[in-house]
mmCIF file of C-alpha atoms in Angstrom:
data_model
loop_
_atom_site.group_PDB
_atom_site.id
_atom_site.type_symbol
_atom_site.label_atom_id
_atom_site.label_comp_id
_atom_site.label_asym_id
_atom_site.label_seq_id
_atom_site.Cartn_x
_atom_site.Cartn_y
_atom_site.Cartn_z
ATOM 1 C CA UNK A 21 -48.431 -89.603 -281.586
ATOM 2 C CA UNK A 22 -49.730 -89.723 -285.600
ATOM 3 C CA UNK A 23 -51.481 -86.380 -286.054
ATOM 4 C CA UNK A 24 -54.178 -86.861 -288.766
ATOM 5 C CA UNK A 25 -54.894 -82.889 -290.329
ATOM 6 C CA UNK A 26 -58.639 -83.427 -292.255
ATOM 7 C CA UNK A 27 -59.257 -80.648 -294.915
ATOM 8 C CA UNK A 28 -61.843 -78.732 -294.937
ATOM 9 C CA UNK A 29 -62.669 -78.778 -291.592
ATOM 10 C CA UNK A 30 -66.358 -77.247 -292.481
ATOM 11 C CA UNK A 31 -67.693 -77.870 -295.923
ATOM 12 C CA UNK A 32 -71.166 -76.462 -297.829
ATOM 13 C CA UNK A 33 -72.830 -78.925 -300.653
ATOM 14 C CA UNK A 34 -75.972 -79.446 -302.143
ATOM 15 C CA UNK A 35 -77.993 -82.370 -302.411
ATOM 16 C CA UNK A 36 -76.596 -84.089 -306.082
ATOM 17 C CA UNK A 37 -73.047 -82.809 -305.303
ATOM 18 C CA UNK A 38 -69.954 -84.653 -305.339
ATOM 19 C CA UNK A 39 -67.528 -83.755 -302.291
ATOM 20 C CA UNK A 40 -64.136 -85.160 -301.251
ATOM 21 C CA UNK A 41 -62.392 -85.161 -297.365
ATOM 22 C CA UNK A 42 -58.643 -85.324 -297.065
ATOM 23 C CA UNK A 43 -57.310 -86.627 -294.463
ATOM 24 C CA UNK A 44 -53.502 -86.111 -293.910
ATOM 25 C CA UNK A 45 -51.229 -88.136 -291.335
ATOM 26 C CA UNK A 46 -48.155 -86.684 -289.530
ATOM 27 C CA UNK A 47 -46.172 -89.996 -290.920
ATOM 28 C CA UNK A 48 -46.708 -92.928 -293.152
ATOM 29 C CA UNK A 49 -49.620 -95.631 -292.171
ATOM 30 C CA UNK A 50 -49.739 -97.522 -295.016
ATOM 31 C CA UNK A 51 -53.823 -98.003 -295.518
ATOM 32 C CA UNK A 52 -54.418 -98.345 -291.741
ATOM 33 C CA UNK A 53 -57.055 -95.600 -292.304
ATOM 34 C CA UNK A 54 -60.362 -95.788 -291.471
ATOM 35 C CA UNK A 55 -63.644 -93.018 -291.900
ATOM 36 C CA UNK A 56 -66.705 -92.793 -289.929
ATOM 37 C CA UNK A 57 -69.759 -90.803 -290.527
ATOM 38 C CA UNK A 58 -71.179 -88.823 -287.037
ATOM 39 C CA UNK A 59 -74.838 -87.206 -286.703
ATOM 40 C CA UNK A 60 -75.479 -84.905 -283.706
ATOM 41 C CA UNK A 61 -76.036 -86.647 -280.532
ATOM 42 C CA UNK A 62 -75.265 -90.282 -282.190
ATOM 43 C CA UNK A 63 -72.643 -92.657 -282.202
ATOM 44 C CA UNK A 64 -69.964 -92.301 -284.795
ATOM 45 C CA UNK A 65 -70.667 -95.388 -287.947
ATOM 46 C CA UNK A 66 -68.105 -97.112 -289.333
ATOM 47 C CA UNK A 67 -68.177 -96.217 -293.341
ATOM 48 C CA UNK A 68 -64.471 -97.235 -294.771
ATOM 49 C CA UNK A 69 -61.549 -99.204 -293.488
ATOM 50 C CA UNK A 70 -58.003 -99.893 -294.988
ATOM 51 C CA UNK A 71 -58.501 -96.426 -296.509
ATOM 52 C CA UNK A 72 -60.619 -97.998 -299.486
ATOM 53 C CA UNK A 73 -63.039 -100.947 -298.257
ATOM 54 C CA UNK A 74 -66.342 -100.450 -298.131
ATOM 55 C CA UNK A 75 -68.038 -101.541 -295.030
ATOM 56 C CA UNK A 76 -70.924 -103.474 -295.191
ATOM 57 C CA UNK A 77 -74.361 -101.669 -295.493
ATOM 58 C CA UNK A 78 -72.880 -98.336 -296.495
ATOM 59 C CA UNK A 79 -74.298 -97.026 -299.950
ATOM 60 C CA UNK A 80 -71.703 -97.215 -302.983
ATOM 61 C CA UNK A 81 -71.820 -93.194 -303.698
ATOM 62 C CA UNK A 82 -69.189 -93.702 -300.533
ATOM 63 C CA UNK A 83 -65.092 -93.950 -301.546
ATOM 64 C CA UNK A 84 -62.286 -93.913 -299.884
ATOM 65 C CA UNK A 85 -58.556 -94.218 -301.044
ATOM 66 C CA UNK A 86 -54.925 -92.905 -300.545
ATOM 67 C CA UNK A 87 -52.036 -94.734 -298.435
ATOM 68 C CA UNK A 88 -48.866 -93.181 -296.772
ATOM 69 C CA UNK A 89 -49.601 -89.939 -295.531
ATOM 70 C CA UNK A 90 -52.816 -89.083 -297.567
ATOM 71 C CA UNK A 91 -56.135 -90.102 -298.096
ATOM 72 C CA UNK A 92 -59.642 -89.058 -299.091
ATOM 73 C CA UNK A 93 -63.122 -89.636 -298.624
ATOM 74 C CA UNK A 94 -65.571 -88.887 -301.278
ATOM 75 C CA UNK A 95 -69.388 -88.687 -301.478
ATOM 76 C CA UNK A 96 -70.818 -89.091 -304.954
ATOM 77 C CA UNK A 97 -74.043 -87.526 -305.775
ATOM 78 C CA UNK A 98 -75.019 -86.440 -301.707
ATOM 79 C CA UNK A 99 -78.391 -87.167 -299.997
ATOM 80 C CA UNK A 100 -80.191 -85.471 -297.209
ATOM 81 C CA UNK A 101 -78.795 -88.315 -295.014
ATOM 82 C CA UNK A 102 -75.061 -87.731 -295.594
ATOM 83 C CA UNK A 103 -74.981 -83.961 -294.151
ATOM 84 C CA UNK A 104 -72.870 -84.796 -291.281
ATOM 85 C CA UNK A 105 -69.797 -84.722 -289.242
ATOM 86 C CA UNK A 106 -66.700 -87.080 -290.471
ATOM 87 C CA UNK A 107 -63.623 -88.740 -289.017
ATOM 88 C CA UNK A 108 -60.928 -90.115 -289.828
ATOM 89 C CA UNK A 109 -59.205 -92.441 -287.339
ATOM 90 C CA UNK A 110 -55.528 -94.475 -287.990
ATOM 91 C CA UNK A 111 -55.022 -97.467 -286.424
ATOM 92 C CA UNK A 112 -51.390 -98.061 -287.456
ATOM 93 C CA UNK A 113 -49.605 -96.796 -284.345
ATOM 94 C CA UNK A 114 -50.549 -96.443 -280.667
ATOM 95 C CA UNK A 115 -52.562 -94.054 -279.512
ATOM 96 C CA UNK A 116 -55.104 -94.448 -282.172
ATOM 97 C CA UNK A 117 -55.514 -91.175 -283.003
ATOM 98 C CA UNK A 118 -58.514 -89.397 -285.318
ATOM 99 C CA UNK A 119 -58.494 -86.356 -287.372
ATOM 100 C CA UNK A 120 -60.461 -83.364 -286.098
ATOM 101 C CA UNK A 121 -63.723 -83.777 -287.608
ATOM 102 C CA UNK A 122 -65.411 -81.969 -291.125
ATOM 103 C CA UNK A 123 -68.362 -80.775 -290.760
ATOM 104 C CA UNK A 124 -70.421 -81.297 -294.318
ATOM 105 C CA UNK A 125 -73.589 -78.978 -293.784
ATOM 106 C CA UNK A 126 -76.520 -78.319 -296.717
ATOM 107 C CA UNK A 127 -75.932 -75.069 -298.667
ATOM 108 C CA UNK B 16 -76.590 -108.019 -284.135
ATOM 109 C CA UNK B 17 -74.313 -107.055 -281.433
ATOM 110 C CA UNK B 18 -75.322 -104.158 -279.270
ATOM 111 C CA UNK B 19 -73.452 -102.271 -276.744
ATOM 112 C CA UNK B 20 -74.823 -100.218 -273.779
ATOM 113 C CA UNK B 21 -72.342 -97.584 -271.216
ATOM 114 C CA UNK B 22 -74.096 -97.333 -267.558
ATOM 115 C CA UNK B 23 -72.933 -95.465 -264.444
ATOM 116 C CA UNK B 24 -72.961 -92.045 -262.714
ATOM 117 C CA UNK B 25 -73.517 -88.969 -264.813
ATOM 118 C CA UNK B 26 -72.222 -86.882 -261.920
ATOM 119 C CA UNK B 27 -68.938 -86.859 -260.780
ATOM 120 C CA UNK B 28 -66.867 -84.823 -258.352
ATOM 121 C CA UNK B 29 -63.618 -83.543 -258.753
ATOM 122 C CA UNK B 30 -60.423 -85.497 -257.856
ATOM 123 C CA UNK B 31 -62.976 -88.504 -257.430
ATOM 124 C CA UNK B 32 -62.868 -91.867 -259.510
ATOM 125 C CA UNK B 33 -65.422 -91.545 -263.000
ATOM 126 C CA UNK B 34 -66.612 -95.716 -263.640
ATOM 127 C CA UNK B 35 -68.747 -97.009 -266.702
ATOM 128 C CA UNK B 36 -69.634 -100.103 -267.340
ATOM 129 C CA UNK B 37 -70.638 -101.342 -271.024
ATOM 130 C CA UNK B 38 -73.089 -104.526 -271.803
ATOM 131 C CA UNK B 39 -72.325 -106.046 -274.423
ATOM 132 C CA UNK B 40 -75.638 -107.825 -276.255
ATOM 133 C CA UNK B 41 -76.192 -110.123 -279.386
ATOM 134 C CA UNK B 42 -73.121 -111.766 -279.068
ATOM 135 C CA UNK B 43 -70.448 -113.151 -276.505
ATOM 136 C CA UNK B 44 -67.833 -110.634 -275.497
ATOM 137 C CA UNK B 45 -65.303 -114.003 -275.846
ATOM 138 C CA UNK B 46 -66.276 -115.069 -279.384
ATOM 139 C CA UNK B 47 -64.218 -113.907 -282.091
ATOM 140 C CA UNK B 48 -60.809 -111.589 -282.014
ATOM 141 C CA UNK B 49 -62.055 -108.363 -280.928
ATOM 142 C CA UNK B 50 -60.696 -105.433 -278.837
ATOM 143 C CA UNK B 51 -63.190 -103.534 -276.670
ATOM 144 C CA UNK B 52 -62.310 -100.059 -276.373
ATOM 145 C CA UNK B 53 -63.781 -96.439 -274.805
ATOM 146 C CA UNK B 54 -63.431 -93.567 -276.540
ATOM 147 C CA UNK B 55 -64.780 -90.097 -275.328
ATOM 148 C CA UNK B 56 -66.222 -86.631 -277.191
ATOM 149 C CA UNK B 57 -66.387 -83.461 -275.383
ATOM 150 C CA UNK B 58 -69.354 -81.174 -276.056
ATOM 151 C CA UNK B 59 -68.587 -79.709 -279.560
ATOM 152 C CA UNK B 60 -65.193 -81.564 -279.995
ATOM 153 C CA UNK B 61 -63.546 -84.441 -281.495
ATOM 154 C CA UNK B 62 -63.022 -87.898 -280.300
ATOM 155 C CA UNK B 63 -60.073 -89.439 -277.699
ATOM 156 C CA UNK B 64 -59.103 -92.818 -277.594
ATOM 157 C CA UNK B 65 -58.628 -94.150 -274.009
ATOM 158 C CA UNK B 66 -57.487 -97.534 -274.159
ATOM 159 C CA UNK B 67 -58.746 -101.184 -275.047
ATOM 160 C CA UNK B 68 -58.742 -104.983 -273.468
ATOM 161 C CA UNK B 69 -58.575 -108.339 -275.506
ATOM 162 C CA UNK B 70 -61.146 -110.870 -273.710
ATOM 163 C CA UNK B 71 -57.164 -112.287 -273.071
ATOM 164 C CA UNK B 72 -57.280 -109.464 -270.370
ATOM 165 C CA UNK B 73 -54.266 -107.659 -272.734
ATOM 166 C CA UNK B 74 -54.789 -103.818 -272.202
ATOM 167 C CA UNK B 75 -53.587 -100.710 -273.914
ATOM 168 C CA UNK B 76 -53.861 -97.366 -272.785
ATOM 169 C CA UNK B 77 -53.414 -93.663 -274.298
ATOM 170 C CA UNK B 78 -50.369 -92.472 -272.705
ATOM 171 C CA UNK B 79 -51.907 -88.943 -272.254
ATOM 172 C CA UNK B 80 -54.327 -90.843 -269.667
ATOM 173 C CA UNK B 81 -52.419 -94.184 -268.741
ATOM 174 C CA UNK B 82 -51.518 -92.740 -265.202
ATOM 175 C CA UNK B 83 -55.765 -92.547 -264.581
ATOM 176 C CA UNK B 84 -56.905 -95.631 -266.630
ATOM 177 C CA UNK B 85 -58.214 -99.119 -265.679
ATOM 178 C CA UNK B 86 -60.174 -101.113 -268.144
ATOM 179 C CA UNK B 87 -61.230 -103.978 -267.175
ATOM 180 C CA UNK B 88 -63.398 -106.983 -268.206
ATOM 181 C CA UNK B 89 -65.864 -109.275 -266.967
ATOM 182 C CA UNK B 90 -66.929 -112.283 -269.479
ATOM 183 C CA UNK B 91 -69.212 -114.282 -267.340
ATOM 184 C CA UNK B 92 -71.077 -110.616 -267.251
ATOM 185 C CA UNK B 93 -70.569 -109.877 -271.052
ATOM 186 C CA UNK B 94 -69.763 -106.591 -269.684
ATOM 187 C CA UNK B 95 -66.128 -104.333 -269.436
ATOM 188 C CA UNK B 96 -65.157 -101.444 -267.871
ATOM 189 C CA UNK B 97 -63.550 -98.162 -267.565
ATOM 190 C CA UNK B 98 -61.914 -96.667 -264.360
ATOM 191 C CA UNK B 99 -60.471 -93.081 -264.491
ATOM 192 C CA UNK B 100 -59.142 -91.425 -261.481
ATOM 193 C CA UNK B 101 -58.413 -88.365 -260.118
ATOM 194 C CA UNK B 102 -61.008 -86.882 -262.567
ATOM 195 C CA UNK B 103 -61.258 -82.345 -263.703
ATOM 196 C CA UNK B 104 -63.663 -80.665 -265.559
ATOM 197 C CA UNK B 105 -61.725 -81.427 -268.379
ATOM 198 C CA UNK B 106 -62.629 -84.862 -267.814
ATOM 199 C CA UNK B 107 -66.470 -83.708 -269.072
ATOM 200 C CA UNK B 108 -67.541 -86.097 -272.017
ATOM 201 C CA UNK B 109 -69.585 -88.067 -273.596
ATOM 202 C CA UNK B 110 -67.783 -91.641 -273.510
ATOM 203 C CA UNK B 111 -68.405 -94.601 -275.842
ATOM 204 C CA UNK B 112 -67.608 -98.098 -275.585
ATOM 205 C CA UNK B 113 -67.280 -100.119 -279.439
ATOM 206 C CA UNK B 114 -66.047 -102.899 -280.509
ATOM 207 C CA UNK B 115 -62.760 -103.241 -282.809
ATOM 208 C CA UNK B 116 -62.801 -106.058 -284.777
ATOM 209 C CA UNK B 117 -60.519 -108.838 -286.462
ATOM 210 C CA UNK B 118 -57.590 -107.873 -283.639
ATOM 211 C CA UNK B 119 -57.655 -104.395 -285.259
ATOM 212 C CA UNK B 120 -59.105 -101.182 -284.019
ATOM 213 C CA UNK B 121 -61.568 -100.654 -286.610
ATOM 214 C CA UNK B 122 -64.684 -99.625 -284.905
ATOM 215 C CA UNK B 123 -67.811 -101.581 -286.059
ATOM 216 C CA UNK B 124 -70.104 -101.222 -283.008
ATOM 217 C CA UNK B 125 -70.750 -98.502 -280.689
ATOM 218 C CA UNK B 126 -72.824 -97.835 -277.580
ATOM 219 C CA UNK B 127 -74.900 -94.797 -277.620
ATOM 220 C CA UNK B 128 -72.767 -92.620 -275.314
ATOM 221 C CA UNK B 129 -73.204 -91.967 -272.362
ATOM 222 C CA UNK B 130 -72.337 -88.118 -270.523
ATOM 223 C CA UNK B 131 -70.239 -87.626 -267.818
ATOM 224 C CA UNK B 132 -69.671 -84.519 -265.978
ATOM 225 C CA UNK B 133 -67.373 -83.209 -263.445
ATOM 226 C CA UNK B 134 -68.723 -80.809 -261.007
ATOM 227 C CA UNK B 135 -68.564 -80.532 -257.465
#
C-alpha cells in the first residue's frame, strides 16, 4: 500500500496567515494527489485534485502543487472558515490510501 | 446538484453482518463515468477506503477488508450498497458513501455519514 506521511500533523495560525501542508507518499504518484478540507462532524470537501487543480467553488487563497513523492497544500491569507482538519488522499494505486489528517486550529 | 444519503442500523452486534444503503439524488447513479465508493472514519481518526462499484457492476475492494466486503448496486433504485461481515468493535465508524468522478477516485460528493457501532 502507498503510505502518504502529512507534515505537521497539528498546526497553530492566525487569521491573515499564510500556511503550507506537505504531504509525502511512500513511492512516486505522479500528480494523482488530491486534498480535502474536513470540519467536525461533516463530510470531508473536495478542495484540489491532480495535486494543483482547483476544484470548482473553492476560494483562490487555496494551492496545491508537487508530483512524485511530494506535495503541498497552501492557504494564503486564512479565514475563520479554513480552521480545519485536512487530507490528503492518492488515487494512483489500489487501496486508495489518505494521509493522516493536519489539524489547522486558530492561535 | 447531486446528493447522497447512507441509511441502515446504527447498532450492530458482534460477528453479525453491518449493511448501508446510500441514495443517490439530483442525478442518475448511471449517467456519466463515476465510481461509487464507502469510506469510513473512526471517532477521532482518519479515513479508510473500503471499496467502489462502476454502475458496470466492476468492484474493487481494500485488501485489508476484501474477505468482509460486498458492494453492491441497484440503478433502477439510484441506490448502492455496502455489506461487511463478521463485524468487531473495531468495525465502529462513521461510514460515507461519495461519488468519484471522471473514472477516477477523486471524491466530489459525499453523504453526511452515517455511525455505526458494534456492541453486543
Amino acid at each position: 500500500d502507498i503510505q502518504l506521511t502529512q507534515s505537521p500533523s497539528f498546526l497553530s495560525a492566525s487569521v491573515g496567515d499564510r500556511v503550507t501542508i506537505t504531504c509525502r507518499a511512500s513511492q512516486g504518484i505522479t500528480t494523482y494527489l488530491t486534498w480535502y478540507q474536513q470540519k467536525p462532524g461533516k463530510a470531508p470537501k473536495l478542495l484540489i485534485y491532480t495535486a494543483s487543480t482547483l476544484q470548482s467553488g473553492v476560494p483562490s487563497r487555496f494551492s496545491g502543487s508537487g508530483s512524485g513523492t511530494e506535495f503541498t497544500l497552501t492557504i494564503n491569507s486564512l479565514q475563520p472558515e479554513d480552521f480545519a482538519t485536512y487530507y490528503c488522499q492518492q488515487l494512483h494505486s489500489y487501496p486508495i490510501t489518505f494521509g493522516q489528517g493536519t489539524r489547522l486550529e486558530i492561535k | 446538484q447531486v446528493q447522497l444519503q447512507e441509511s441502515g442500523p446504527g447498532l450492530v452486534k458482534p460477528s453479525q453482518t453491518l449493511s448501508l444503503t446510500c441514495t443517490v439524488s439530483g442525478g442518475s447513479i448511471n449517467s456519466g463515468n463515476y465510481f461509487w465508493s464507502w469510506i469510513r472514519q473512526p471517532a477521532g481518526k482518519g479515513l479508510e477506503w473500503i471499496g467502489r462499484i462502476h454502475t458496470s457492476g466492476s468492484t474493487t475492494y481494500n485488501a485489508s477488508l476484501k474477505s468482509r466486503v460486498t458492494i453492491s448496486i441497484e440503478t433502477s433504485k439510484n441506490q448502492f450498497s455496502l455489506k461487511l461481515s463478521s463485524v468487531t468493535a473495531e468495525d465502529t465508524a462513521v461510514y460515507f458513501c461519495a461519488r468519484g468522478r471522471d473514472g477516477y477516485s477523486i471524491f466530489d460528493f459525499w453523504g453526511q455519514g452515517t455511525l455505526v457501532t458494534v456492541s453486543s
